[in-house]
């Protein structure tokens, strides 16, 4: 049985998520919370397999909660569930240590599968988010910070999950915005049927830019 803690500040949303997950025989919601403080407390109390976490909380941000939990190197996977698909939020959360990222519009169809993937240590991304990640990986240049300075390349980031399933390696240089990262992305994208066209695009880009 996969144990889950759900944290969202809207009671109606929590009720909906509970209903979705209750339909899965292998998933059990063991606790619910409405704030970042709740998330930290409930994870410490229940040690769930997966934390389903909203981004906009009344006290701590989802990024701060994710960062604090990731720093503890817990076995709990952090699955973000949000309406936000902008680059700053997506990469801020993934870089902070989130295992997966699900848009609320996709929750009804994919939440249970995303929880199962996160419990296995696999990275699950909604299609719109996965597209951004692949474009960042094959685009040839790192994202910019708010000041316009190139952000730290992925070789210096602990990408995705605290358990290291989707991390880059220290041997990957700044040029890893190209093929090395693409190969790793292809590994975990393979768990999702909708990822086939993304893998194809990544494969074609790698062959068009063999030195990337």
mmCIF file with all atom_site columns, C-alpha atoms in Angstrom:
data_model
loop_
_atom_site.group_PDB
_atom_site.id
_atom_site.type_symbol
_atom_site.label_atom_id
_atom_site.label_alt_id
_atom_site.label_comp_id
_atom_site.label_asym_id
_atom_site.label_entity_id
_atom_site.label_seq_id
_atom_site.pdbx_PDB_ins_code
_atom_site.Cartn_x
_atom_site.Cartn_y
_atom_site.Cartn_z
_atom_site.occupancy
_atom_site.B_iso_or_equiv
_atom_site.pdbx_formal_charge
_atom_site.auth_seq_id
_atom_site.auth_comp_id
_atom_site.auth_asym_id
_atom_site.auth_atom_id
_atom_site.pdbx_PDB_model_num
ATOM 1   C CA . UNK A 1 1   ? 0.000   0.000  0.000   1.00 0.00 ? 1   UNK A CA 1
ATOM 2   C CA . UNK A 1 2   ? 1.320   3.434  -0.986  1.00 0.00 ? 2   UNK A CA 1
ATOM 3   C CA . UNK A 1 3   ? 0.809   5.945  1.818   1.00 0.00 ? 3   UNK A CA 1
ATOM 4   C CA . UNK A 1 4   ? 0.114   9.565  0.890   1.00 0.00 ? 4   UNK A CA 1
ATOM 5   C CA . UNK A 1 5   ? -0.147  12.898 2.683   1.00 0.00 ? 5   UNK A CA 1
ATOM 6   C CA . UNK A 1 6   ? -2.105  15.586 0.822   1.00 0.00 ? 6   UNK A CA 1
ATOM 7   C CA . UNK A 1 7   ? -1.441  19.274 1.521   1.00 0.00 ? 7   UNK A CA 1
ATOM 8   C CA . UNK A 1 8   ? -3.567  21.979 -0.109  1.00 0.00 ? 8   UNK A CA 1
ATOM 9   C CA . UNK A 1 9   ? -5.082  25.068 1.483   1.00 0.00 ? 9   UNK A CA 1
ATOM 10  C CA . UNK A 1 10  ? -8.484  24.577 -0.179  1.00 0.00 ? 10  UNK A CA 1
ATOM 11  C CA . UNK A 1 11  ? -10.757 22.033 1.577   1.00 0.00 ? 11  UNK A CA 1
ATOM 12  C CA . UNK A 1 12  ? -12.727 21.367 -1.605  1.00 0.00 ? 12  UNK A CA 1
ATOM 13  C CA . UNK A 1 13  ? -9.536  20.574 -3.515  1.00 0.00 ? 13  UNK A CA 1
ATOM 14  C CA . UNK A 1 14  ? -8.367  18.227 -0.764  1.00 0.00 ? 14  UNK A CA 1
ATOM 15  C CA . UNK A 1 15  ? -11.723 16.461 -0.822  1.00 0.00 ? 15  UNK A CA 1
ATOM 16  C CA . UNK A 1 16  ? -11.454 16.037 -4.575  1.00 0.00 ? 16  UNK A CA 1
ATOM 17  C CA . UNK A 1 17  ? -7.931  14.659 -4.364  1.00 0.00 ? 17  UNK A CA 1
ATOM 18  C CA . UNK A 1 18  ? -8.975  12.269 -1.623  1.00 0.00 ? 18  UNK A CA 1
ATOM 19  C CA . UNK A 1 19  ? -11.816 11.012 -3.822  1.00 0.00 ? 19  UNK A CA 1
ATOM 20  C CA . UNK A 1 20  ? -9.496  10.503 -6.795  1.00 0.00 ? 20  UNK A CA 1
ATOM 21  C CA . UNK A 1 21  ? -6.942  8.578  -4.756  1.00 0.00 ? 21  UNK A CA 1
ATOM 22  C CA . UNK A 1 22  ? -9.577  6.563  -2.876  1.00 0.00 ? 22  UNK A CA 1
ATOM 23  C CA . UNK A 1 23  ? -10.494 4.943  -6.187  1.00 0.00 ? 23  UNK A CA 1
ATOM 24  C CA . UNK A 1 24  ? -7.014  3.365  -6.308  1.00 0.00 ? 24  UNK A CA 1
ATOM 25  C CA . UNK A 1 25  ? -6.877  0.162  -4.268  1.00 0.00 ? 25  UNK A CA 1
ATOM 26  C CA . UNK A 1 26  ? -3.118  0.457  -3.743  1.00 0.00 ? 26  UNK A CA 1
ATOM 27  C CA . UNK A 1 27  ? -3.092  4.055  -2.439  1.00 0.00 ? 27  UNK A CA 1
ATOM 28  C CA . UNK A 1 28  ? -4.086  5.284  1.025   1.00 0.00 ? 28  UNK A CA 1
ATOM 29  C CA . UNK A 1 29  ? -4.336  8.927  2.096   1.00 0.00 ? 29  UNK A CA 1
ATOM 30  C CA . UNK A 1 30  ? -3.123  8.833  5.699   1.00 0.00 ? 30  UNK A CA 1
ATOM 31  C CA . UNK A 1 31  ? -3.340  12.554 6.489   1.00 0.00 ? 31  UNK A CA 1
ATOM 32  C CA . UNK A 1 32  ? -4.263  15.958 5.081   1.00 0.00 ? 32  UNK A CA 1
ATOM 33  C CA . UNK A 1 33  ? -2.973  19.441 5.739   1.00 0.00 ? 33  UNK A CA 1
ATOM 34  C CA . UNK A 1 34  ? -3.602  23.028 4.707   1.00 0.00 ? 34  UNK A CA 1
ATOM 35  C CA . UNK A 1 35  ? -0.239  24.755 5.194   1.00 0.00 ? 35  UNK A CA 1
ATOM 36  C CA . UNK A 1 36  ? 3.483   24.395 4.804   1.00 0.00 ? 36  UNK A CA 1
ATOM 37  C CA . UNK A 1 37  ? 3.831   23.830 8.529   1.00 0.00 ? 37  UNK A CA 1
ATOM 38  C CA . UNK A 1 38  ? 1.256   21.037 8.246   1.00 0.00 ? 38  UNK A CA 1
ATOM 39  C CA . UNK A 1 39  ? 3.290   19.455 5.456   1.00 0.00 ? 39  UNK A CA 1
ATOM 40  C CA . UNK A 1 40  ? 6.481   19.404 7.521   1.00 0.00 ? 40  UNK A CA 1
ATOM 41  C CA . UNK A 1 41  ? 4.688   18.089 10.605  1.00 0.00 ? 41  UNK A CA 1
ATOM 42  C CA . UNK A 1 42  ? 2.661   15.408 8.814   1.00 0.00 ? 42  UNK A CA 1
ATOM 43  C CA . UNK A 1 43  ? 5.647   14.068 6.891   1.00 0.00 ? 43  UNK A CA 1
ATOM 44  C CA . UNK A 1 44  ? 7.612   13.811 10.140  1.00 0.00 ? 44  UNK A CA 1
ATOM 45  C CA . UNK A 1 45  ? 4.672   12.111 11.855  1.00 0.00 ? 45  UNK A CA 1
ATOM 46  C CA . UNK A 1 46  ? 3.575   9.654  9.164   1.00 0.00 ? 46  UNK A CA 1
ATOM 47  C CA . UNK A 1 47  ? 6.678   9.164  6.974   1.00 0.00 ? 47  UNK A CA 1
ATOM 48  C CA . UNK A 1 48  ? 4.456   8.726  3.901   1.00 0.00 ? 48  UNK A CA 1
ATOM 49  C CA . UNK A 1 49  ? 5.699   7.290  0.649   1.00 0.00 ? 49  UNK A CA 1
ATOM 50  C CA . UNK A 1 50  ? 4.477   10.389 -1.196  1.00 0.00 ? 50  UNK A CA 1
ATOM 51  C CA . UNK A 1 51  ? 3.633   13.967 -0.245  1.00 0.00 ? 51  UNK A CA 1
ATOM 52  C CA . UNK A 1 52  ? 1.183   15.590 -2.675  1.00 0.00 ? 52  UNK A CA 1
ATOM 53  C CA . UNK A 1 53  ? 1.963   19.278 -2.228  1.00 0.00 ? 53  UNK A CA 1
ATOM 54  C CA . UNK A 1 54  ? 0.325   22.467 -3.455  1.00 0.00 ? 54  UNK A CA 1
ATOM 55  C CA . UNK A 1 55  ? 2.541   25.449 -4.295  1.00 0.00 ? 55  UNK A CA 1
ATOM 56  C CA . UNK A 1 56  ? 0.534   28.351 -2.893  1.00 0.00 ? 56  UNK A CA 1
ATOM 57  C CA . UNK A 1 57  ? 0.226   27.838 0.852   1.00 0.00 ? 57  UNK A CA 1
ATOM 58  C CA . UNK A 1 58  ? -0.634  30.458 3.491   1.00 0.00 ? 58  UNK A CA 1
ATOM 59  C CA . UNK A 1 59  ? 2.674   30.302 5.352   1.00 0.00 ? 59  UNK A CA 1
ATOM 60  C CA . UNK A 1 60  ? 5.584   28.590 3.595   1.00 0.00 ? 60  UNK A CA 1
ATOM 61  C CA . UNK A 1 61  ? 5.801   28.324 -0.171  1.00 0.00 ? 61  UNK A CA 1
ATOM 62  C CA . UNK A 1 62  ? 5.808   24.938 -1.844  1.00 0.00 ? 62  UNK A CA 1
ATOM 63  C CA . UNK A 1 63  ? 9.400   25.591 -2.885  1.00 0.00 ? 63  UNK A CA 1
ATOM 64  C CA . UNK A 1 64  ? 10.474  26.244 0.712   1.00 0.00 ? 64  UNK A CA 1
ATOM 65  C CA . UNK A 1 65  ? 8.674   23.133 1.982   1.00 0.00 ? 65  UNK A CA 1
ATOM 66  C CA . UNK A 1 66  ? 10.284  21.062 -0.760  1.00 0.00 ? 66  UNK A CA 1
ATOM 67  C CA . UNK A 1 67  ? 13.721  22.480 -0.027  1.00 0.00 ? 67  UNK A CA 1
ATOM 68  C CA . UNK A 1 68  ? 13.432  21.754 3.707   1.00 0.00 ? 68  UNK A CA 1
ATOM 69  C CA . UNK A 1 69  ? 12.222  18.202 3.204   1.00 0.00 ? 69  UNK A CA 1
ATOM 70  C CA . UNK A 1 70  ? 14.818  17.457 0.528   1.00 0.00 ? 70  UNK A CA 1
ATOM 71  C CA . UNK A 1 71  ? 17.561  18.666 2.870   1.00 0.00 ? 71  UNK A CA 1
ATOM 72  C CA . UNK A 1 72  ? 16.518  15.966 5.337   1.00 0.00 ? 72  UNK A CA 1
ATOM 73  C CA . UNK A 1 73  ? 17.093  13.211 2.745   1.00 0.00 ? 73  UNK A CA 1
ATOM 74  C CA . UNK A 1 74  ? 13.836  11.503 3.650   1.00 0.00 ? 74  UNK A CA 1
ATOM 75  C CA . UNK A 1 75  ? 12.362  8.564  1.784   1.00 0.00 ? 75  UNK A CA 1
ATOM 76  C CA . UNK A 1 76  ? 9.175   10.571 1.120   1.00 0.00 ? 76  UNK A CA 1
ATOM 77  C CA . UNK A 1 77  ? 8.801   11.582 -2.520  1.00 0.00 ? 77  UNK A CA 1
ATOM 78  C CA . UNK A 1 78  ? 7.452   15.090 -3.128  1.00 0.00 ? 78  UNK A CA 1
ATOM 79  C CA . UNK A 1 79  ? 4.832   15.317 -5.867  1.00 0.00 ? 79  UNK A CA 1
ATOM 80  C CA . UNK A 1 80  ? 3.856   18.874 -6.729  1.00 0.00 ? 80  UNK A CA 1
ATOM 81  C CA . UNK A 1 81  ? 0.215   19.470 -7.677  1.00 0.00 ? 81  UNK A CA 1
ATOM 82  C CA . UNK A 1 82  ? -0.491  22.994 -8.895  1.00 0.00 ? 82  UNK A CA 1
ATOM 83  C CA . UNK A 1 83  ? -2.057  25.220 -11.529 1.00 0.00 ? 83  UNK A CA 1
ATOM 84  C CA . UNK A 1 84  ? 1.259   26.942 -12.215 1.00 0.00 ? 84  UNK A CA 1
ATOM 85  C CA . UNK A 1 85  ? 3.236   25.945 -15.296 1.00 0.00 ? 85  UNK A CA 1
ATOM 86  C CA . UNK A 1 86  ? 5.566   28.942 -15.628 1.00 0.00 ? 86  UNK A CA 1
ATOM 87  C CA . UNK A 1 87  ? 9.277   28.220 -15.954 1.00 0.00 ? 87  UNK A CA 1
ATOM 88  C CA . UNK A 1 88  ? 10.306  29.908 -12.707 1.00 0.00 ? 88  UNK A CA 1
ATOM 89  C CA . UNK A 1 89  ? 7.904   27.823 -10.631 1.00 0.00 ? 89  UNK A CA 1
ATOM 90  C CA . UNK A 1 90  ? 8.525   24.562 -12.485 1.00 0.00 ? 90  UNK A CA 1
ATOM 91  C CA . UNK A 1 91  ? 12.317  24.683 -12.337 1.00 0.00 ? 91  UNK A CA 1
ATOM 92  C CA . UNK A 1 92  ? 12.355  26.244 -8.884  1.00 0.00 ? 92  UNK A CA 1
ATOM 93  C CA . UNK A 1 93  ? 10.478  23.244 -7.487  1.00 0.00 ? 93  UNK A CA 1
ATOM 94  C CA . UNK A 1 94  ? 12.334  20.595 -9.477  1.00 0.00 ? 94  UNK A CA 1
ATOM 95  C CA . UNK A 1 95  ? 15.685  22.102 -8.533  1.00 0.00 ? 95  UNK A CA 1
ATOM 96  C CA . UNK A 1 96  ? 14.549  22.243 -4.893  1.00 0.00 ? 96  UNK A CA 1
ATOM 97  C CA . UNK A 1 97  ? 14.028  18.483 -4.897  1.00 0.00 ? 97  UNK A CA 1
ATOM 98  C CA . UNK A 1 98  ? 10.509  17.682 -6.106  1.00 0.00 ? 98  UNK A CA 1
ATOM 99  C CA . UNK A 1 99  ? 10.149  14.183 -7.548  1.00 0.00 ? 99  UNK A CA 1
ATOM 100 C CA . UNK A 1 100 ? 7.295   15.046 -9.893  1.00 0.00 ? 100 UNK A CA 1
ATOM 101 C CA . UNK A 1 101 ? 5.087   17.866 -11.111 1.00 0.00 ? 101 UNK A CA 1
ATOM 102 C CA . UNK A 1 102 ? 1.399   17.454 -11.952 1.00 0.00 ? 102 UNK A CA 1
ATOM 103 C CA . UNK A 1 103 ? -0.858  20.236 -13.185 1.00 0.00 ? 103 UNK A CA 1
ATOM 104 C CA . UNK A 1 104 ? -4.263  20.272 -11.529 1.00 0.00 ? 104 UNK A CA 1
ATOM 105 C CA . UNK A 1 105 ? -5.966  20.131 -14.922 1.00 0.00 ? 105 UNK A CA 1
ATOM 106 C CA . UNK A 1 106 ? -4.374  16.689 -15.360 1.00 0.00 ? 106 UNK A CA 1
ATOM 107 C CA . UNK A 1 107 ? -5.082  15.404 -11.845 1.00 0.00 ? 107 UNK A CA 1
ATOM 108 C CA . UNK A 1 108 ? -8.261  13.469 -12.555 1.00 0.00 ? 108 UNK A CA 1
ATOM 109 C CA . UNK A 1 109 ? -6.614  11.376 -15.258 1.00 0.00 ? 109 UNK A CA 1
ATOM 110 C CA . UNK A 1 110 ? -3.047  11.095 -13.985 1.00 0.00 ? 110 UNK A CA 1
ATOM 111 C CA . UNK A 1 111 ? -2.754  11.707 -10.238 1.00 0.00 ? 111 UNK A CA 1
ATOM 112 C CA . UNK A 1 112 ? -2.885  8.055  -9.164  1.00 0.00 ? 112 UNK A CA 1
ATOM 113 C CA . UNK A 1 113 ? -0.315  7.061  -11.793 1.00 0.00 ? 113 UNK A CA 1
ATOM 114 C CA . UNK A 1 114 ? 1.895   9.986  -10.779 1.00 0.00 ? 114 UNK A CA 1
ATOM 115 C CA . UNK A 1 115 ? 1.722   8.925  -7.122  1.00 0.00 ? 115 UNK A CA 1
ATOM 116 C CA . UNK A 1 116 ? 2.722   5.365  -8.057  1.00 0.00 ? 116 UNK A CA 1
ATOM 117 C CA . UNK A 1 117 ? 5.643   6.642  -10.129 1.00 0.00 ? 117 UNK A CA 1
ATOM 118 C CA . UNK A 1 118 ? 6.805   8.956  -7.346  1.00 0.00 ? 118 UNK A CA 1
ATOM 119 C CA . UNK A 1 119 ? 6.623   6.103  -4.825  1.00 0.00 ? 119 UNK A CA 1
ATOM 120 C CA . UNK A 1 120 ? 8.956   4.119  -7.107  1.00 0.00 ? 120 UNK A CA 1
ATOM 121 C CA . UNK A 1 121 ? 11.386  7.036  -7.186  1.00 0.00 ? 121 UNK A CA 1
ATOM 122 C CA . UNK A 1 122 ? 10.514  7.929  -10.760 1.00 0.00 ? 122 UNK A CA 1
ATOM 123 C CA . UNK A 1 123 ? 10.006  11.465 -12.020 1.00 0.00 ? 123 UNK A CA 1
ATOM 124 C CA . UNK A 1 124 ? 6.497   12.146 -13.339 1.00 0.00 ? 124 UNK A CA 1
ATOM 125 C CA . UNK A 1 125 ? 5.747   15.361 -15.209 1.00 0.00 ? 125 UNK A CA 1
ATOM 126 C CA . UNK A 1 126 ? 2.560   16.640 -16.799 1.00 0.00 ? 126 UNK A CA 1
ATOM 127 C CA . UNK A 1 127 ? 3.010   16.886 -20.590 1.00 0.00 ? 127 UNK A CA 1
ATOM 128 C CA . UNK A 1 128 ? 3.190   20.700 -20.659 1.00 0.00 ? 128 UNK A CA 1
ATOM 129 C CA . UNK A 1 129 ? 5.859   20.657 -17.956 1.00 0.00 ? 129 UNK A CA 1
ATOM 130 C CA . UNK A 1 130 ? 7.819   17.831 -19.594 1.00 0.00 ? 130 UNK A CA 1
ATOM 131 C CA . UNK A 1 131 ? 7.933   19.864 -22.782 1.00 0.00 ? 131 UNK A CA 1
ATOM 132 C CA . UNK A 1 132 ? 9.594   22.726 -20.923 1.00 0.00 ? 132 UNK A CA 1
ATOM 133 C CA . UNK A 1 133 ? 12.127  20.395 -19.334 1.00 0.00 ? 133 UNK A CA 1
ATOM 134 C CA . UNK A 1 134 ? 13.094  18.840 -22.665 1.00 0.00 ? 134 UNK A CA 1
ATOM 135 C CA . UNK A 1 135 ? 13.373  22.234 -24.335 1.00 0.00 ? 135 UNK A CA 1
ATOM 136 C CA . UNK A 1 136 ? 15.640  23.399 -21.517 1.00 0.00 ? 136 UNK A CA 1
ATOM 137 C CA . UNK A 1 137 ? 17.758  20.277 -21.912 1.00 0.00 ? 137 UNK A CA 1
ATOM 138 C CA . UNK A 1 138 ? 18.207  20.471 -25.677 1.00 0.00 ? 138 UNK A CA 1
ATOM 139 C CA . UNK A 1 139 ? 18.049  24.223 -26.166 1.00 0.00 ? 139 UNK A CA 1
ATOM 140 C CA . UNK A 1 140 ? 21.794  24.720 -25.903 1.00 0.00 ? 140 UNK A CA 1
ATOM 141 C CA . UNK A 1 141 ? 21.766  27.440 -23.250 1.00 0.00 ? 141 UNK A CA 1
ATOM 142 C CA . UNK A 1 142 ? 20.988  27.448 -19.542 1.00 0.00 ? 142 UNK A CA 1
ATOM 143 C CA . UNK A 1 143 ? 18.085  29.471 -18.129 1.00 0.00 ? 143 UNK A CA 1
ATOM 144 C CA . UNK A 1 144 ? 18.721  32.974 -16.858 1.00 0.00 ? 144 UNK A CA 1
ATOM 145 C CA . UNK A 1 145 ? 18.284  34.213 -13.321 1.00 0.00 ? 145 UNK A CA 1
ATOM 146 C CA . UNK A 1 146 ? 16.190  37.286 -12.594 1.00 0.00 ? 146 UNK A CA 1
ATOM 147 C CA . UNK A 1 147 ? 19.346  39.382 -12.942 1.00 0.00 ? 147 UNK A CA 1
ATOM 148 C CA . UNK A 1 148 ? 20.036  37.956 -16.389 1.00 0.00 ? 148 UNK A CA 1
ATOM 149 C CA . UNK A 1 149 ? 22.997  35.883 -15.235 1.00 0.00 ? 149 UNK A CA 1
ATOM 150 C CA . UNK A 1 150 ? 23.143  32.239 -16.426 1.00 0.00 ? 150 UNK A CA 1
ATOM 151 C CA . UNK A 1 151 ? 21.883  29.930 -13.710 1.00 0.00 ? 151 UNK A CA 1
ATOM 152 C CA . UNK A 1 152 ? 24.101  27.185 -12.302 1.00 0.00 ? 152 UNK A CA 1
ATOM 153 C CA . UNK A 1 153 ? 24.378  24.370 -14.880 1.00 0.00 ? 153 UNK A CA 1
ATOM 154 C CA . UNK A 1 154 ? 22.753  21.033 -14.058 1.00 0.00 ? 154 UNK A CA 1
ATOM 155 C CA . UNK A 1 155 ? 26.103  19.459 -13.142 1.00 0.00 ? 155 UNK A CA 1
ATOM 156 C CA . UNK A 1 156 ? 25.900  21.491 -9.921  1.00 0.00 ? 156 UNK A CA 1
ATOM 157 C CA . UNK A 1 157 ? 22.244  20.812 -9.161  1.00 0.00 ? 157 UNK A CA 1
ATOM 158 C CA . UNK A 1 158 ? 20.670  17.849 -7.404  1.00 0.00 ? 158 UNK A CA 1
ATOM 159 C CA . UNK A 1 159 ? 17.866  17.637 -9.933  1.00 0.00 ? 159 UNK A CA 1
ATOM 160 C CA . UNK A 1 160 ? 14.473  16.098 -9.228  1.00 0.00 ? 160 UNK A CA 1
ATOM 161 C CA . UNK A 1 161 ? 14.316  13.738 -6.252  1.00 0.00 ? 161 UNK A CA 1
ATOM 162 C CA . UNK A 1 162 ? 16.237  13.508 -2.965  1.00 0.00 ? 162 UNK A CA 1
ATOM 163 C CA . UNK A 1 163 ? 16.913  9.816  -3.646  1.00 0.00 ? 163 UNK A CA 1
ATOM 164 C CA . UNK A 1 164 ? 19.027  10.770 -6.671  1.00 0.00 ? 164 UNK A CA 1
ATOM 165 C CA . UNK A 1 165 ? 17.108  8.803  -9.298  1.00 0.00 ? 165 UNK A CA 1
ATOM 166 C CA . UNK A 1 166 ? 17.167  11.657 -11.783 1.00 0.00 ? 166 UNK A CA 1
ATOM 167 C CA . UNK A 1 167 ? 20.292  13.578 -10.862 1.00 0.00 ? 167 UNK A CA 1
ATOM 168 C CA . UNK A 1 168 ? 22.940  14.753 -13.257 1.00 0.00 ? 168 UNK A CA 1
ATOM 169 C CA . UNK A 1 169 ? 26.503  13.585 -12.646 1.00 0.00 ? 169 UNK A CA 1
ATOM 170 C CA . UNK A 1 170 ? 29.553  15.608 -11.692 1.00 0.00 ? 170 UNK A CA 1
ATOM 171 C CA . UNK A 1 171 ? 31.151  14.576 -14.983 1.00 0.00 ? 171 UNK A CA 1
ATOM 172 C CA . UNK A 1 172 ? 28.488  16.426 -16.951 1.00 0.00 ? 172 UNK A CA 1
ATOM 173 C CA . UNK A 1 173 ? 29.833  19.782 -18.045 1.00 0.00 ? 173 UNK A CA 1
ATOM 174 C CA . UNK A 1 174 ? 28.047  23.011 -18.891 1.00 0.00 ? 174 UNK A CA 1
ATOM 175 C CA . UNK A 1 175 ? 27.460  21.495 -22.323 1.00 0.00 ? 175 UNK A CA 1
ATOM 176 C CA . UNK A 1 176 ? 25.142  18.981 -20.655 1.00 0.00 ? 176 UNK A CA 1
ATOM 177 C CA . UNK A 1 177 ? 22.259  21.140 -21.719 1.00 0.00 ? 177 UNK A CA 1
ATOM 178 C CA . UNK A 1 178 ? 22.714  18.854 -24.751 1.00 0.00 ? 178 UNK A CA 1
ATOM 179 C CA . UNK A 1 179 ? 23.022  15.117 -25.220 1.00 0.00 ? 179 UNK A CA 1
ATOM 180 C CA . UNK A 1 180 ? 24.095  13.698 -21.802 1.00 0.00 ? 180 UNK A CA 1
ATOM 181 C CA . UNK A 1 181 ? 21.076  15.177 -20.061 1.00 0.00 ? 181 UNK A CA 1
ATOM 182 C CA . UNK A 1 182 ? 18.840  14.222 -22.968 1.00 0.00 ? 182 UNK A CA 1
ATOM 183 C CA . UNK A 1 183 ? 19.806  10.578 -22.521 1.00 0.00 ? 183 UNK A CA 1
ATOM 184 C CA . UNK A 1 184 ? 18.878  10.709 -18.843 1.00 0.00 ? 184 UNK A CA 1
ATOM 185 C CA . UNK A 1 185 ? 15.634  12.490 -19.609 1.00 0.00 ? 185 UNK A CA 1
ATOM 186 C CA . UNK A 1 186 ? 14.785  9.764  -22.102 1.00 0.00 ? 186 UNK A CA 1
ATOM 187 C CA . UNK A 1 187 ? 15.187  7.119  -19.401 1.00 0.00 ? 187 UNK A CA 1
ATOM 188 C CA . UNK A 1 188 ? 12.473  8.440  -17.152 1.00 0.00 ? 188 UNK A CA 1
ATOM 189 C CA . UNK A 1 189 ? 10.305  9.819  -19.937 1.00 0.00 ? 189 UNK A CA 1
ATOM 190 C CA . UNK A 1 190 ? 10.009  6.231  -21.153 1.00 0.00 ? 190 UNK A CA 1
ATOM 191 C CA . UNK A 1 191 ? 7.624   5.437  -18.296 1.00 0.00 ? 191 UNK A CA 1
ATOM 192 C CA . UNK A 1 192 ? 4.933   7.604  -19.899 1.00 0.00 ? 192 UNK A CA 1
ATOM 193 C CA . UNK A 1 193 ? 3.258   6.767  -23.213 1.00 0.00 ? 193 UNK A CA 1
ATOM 194 C CA . UNK A 1 194 ? 2.688   10.415 -24.074 1.00 0.00 ? 194 UNK A CA 1
ATOM 195 C CA . UNK A 1 195 ? 6.423   11.028 -23.868 1.00 0.00 ? 195 UNK A CA 1
ATOM 196 C CA . UNK A 1 196 ? 7.187   9.203  -27.125 1.00 0.00 ? 196 UNK A CA 1
ATOM 197 C CA . UNK A 1 197 ? 7.135   12.329 -29.319 1.00 0.00 ? 197 UNK A CA 1
ATOM 198 C CA . UNK A 1 198 ? 9.302   14.158 -26.778 1.00 0.00 ? 198 UNK A CA 1
ATOM 199 C CA . UNK A 1 199 ? 11.845  11.339 -26.800 1.00 0.00 ? 199 UNK A CA 1
ATOM 200 C CA . UNK A 1 200 ? 11.839  11.393 -30.587 1.00 0.00 ? 200 UNK A CA 1
ATOM 201 C CA . UNK A 1 201 ? 12.458  15.151 -30.629 1.00 0.00 ? 201 UNK A CA 1
ATOM 202 C CA . UNK A 1 202 ? 15.255  14.826 -28.087 1.00 0.00 ? 202 UNK A CA 1
ATOM 203 C CA . UNK A 1 203 ? 16.842  11.991 -30.085 1.00 0.00 ? 203 UNK A CA 1
ATOM 204 C CA . UNK A 1 204 ? 16.711  14.000 -33.314 1.00 0.00 ? 204 UNK A CA 1
ATOM 205 C CA . UNK A 1 205 ? 18.165  17.076 -31.630 1.00 0.00 ? 205 UNK A CA 1
ATOM 206 C CA . UNK A 1 206 ? 21.043  15.039 -30.205 1.00 0.00 ? 206 UNK A CA 1
ATOM 207 C CA . UNK A 1 207 ? 21.943  13.696 -33.653 1.00 0.00 ? 207 UNK A CA 1
ATOM 208 C CA . UNK A 1 208 ? 21.636  17.111 -35.266 1.00 0.00 ? 208 UNK A CA 1
ATOM 209 C CA . UNK A 1 209 ? 24.041  18.514 -32.632 1.00 0.00 ? 209 UNK A CA 1
ATOM 210 C CA . UNK A 1 210 ? 26.496  15.656 -31.981 1.00 0.00 ? 210 UNK A CA 1
ATOM 211 C CA . UNK A 1 211 ? 28.865  17.907 -30.040 1.00 0.00 ? 211 UNK A CA 1
ATOM 212 C CA . UNK A 1 212 ? 26.174  19.263 -27.744 1.00 0.00 ? 212 UNK A CA 1
#
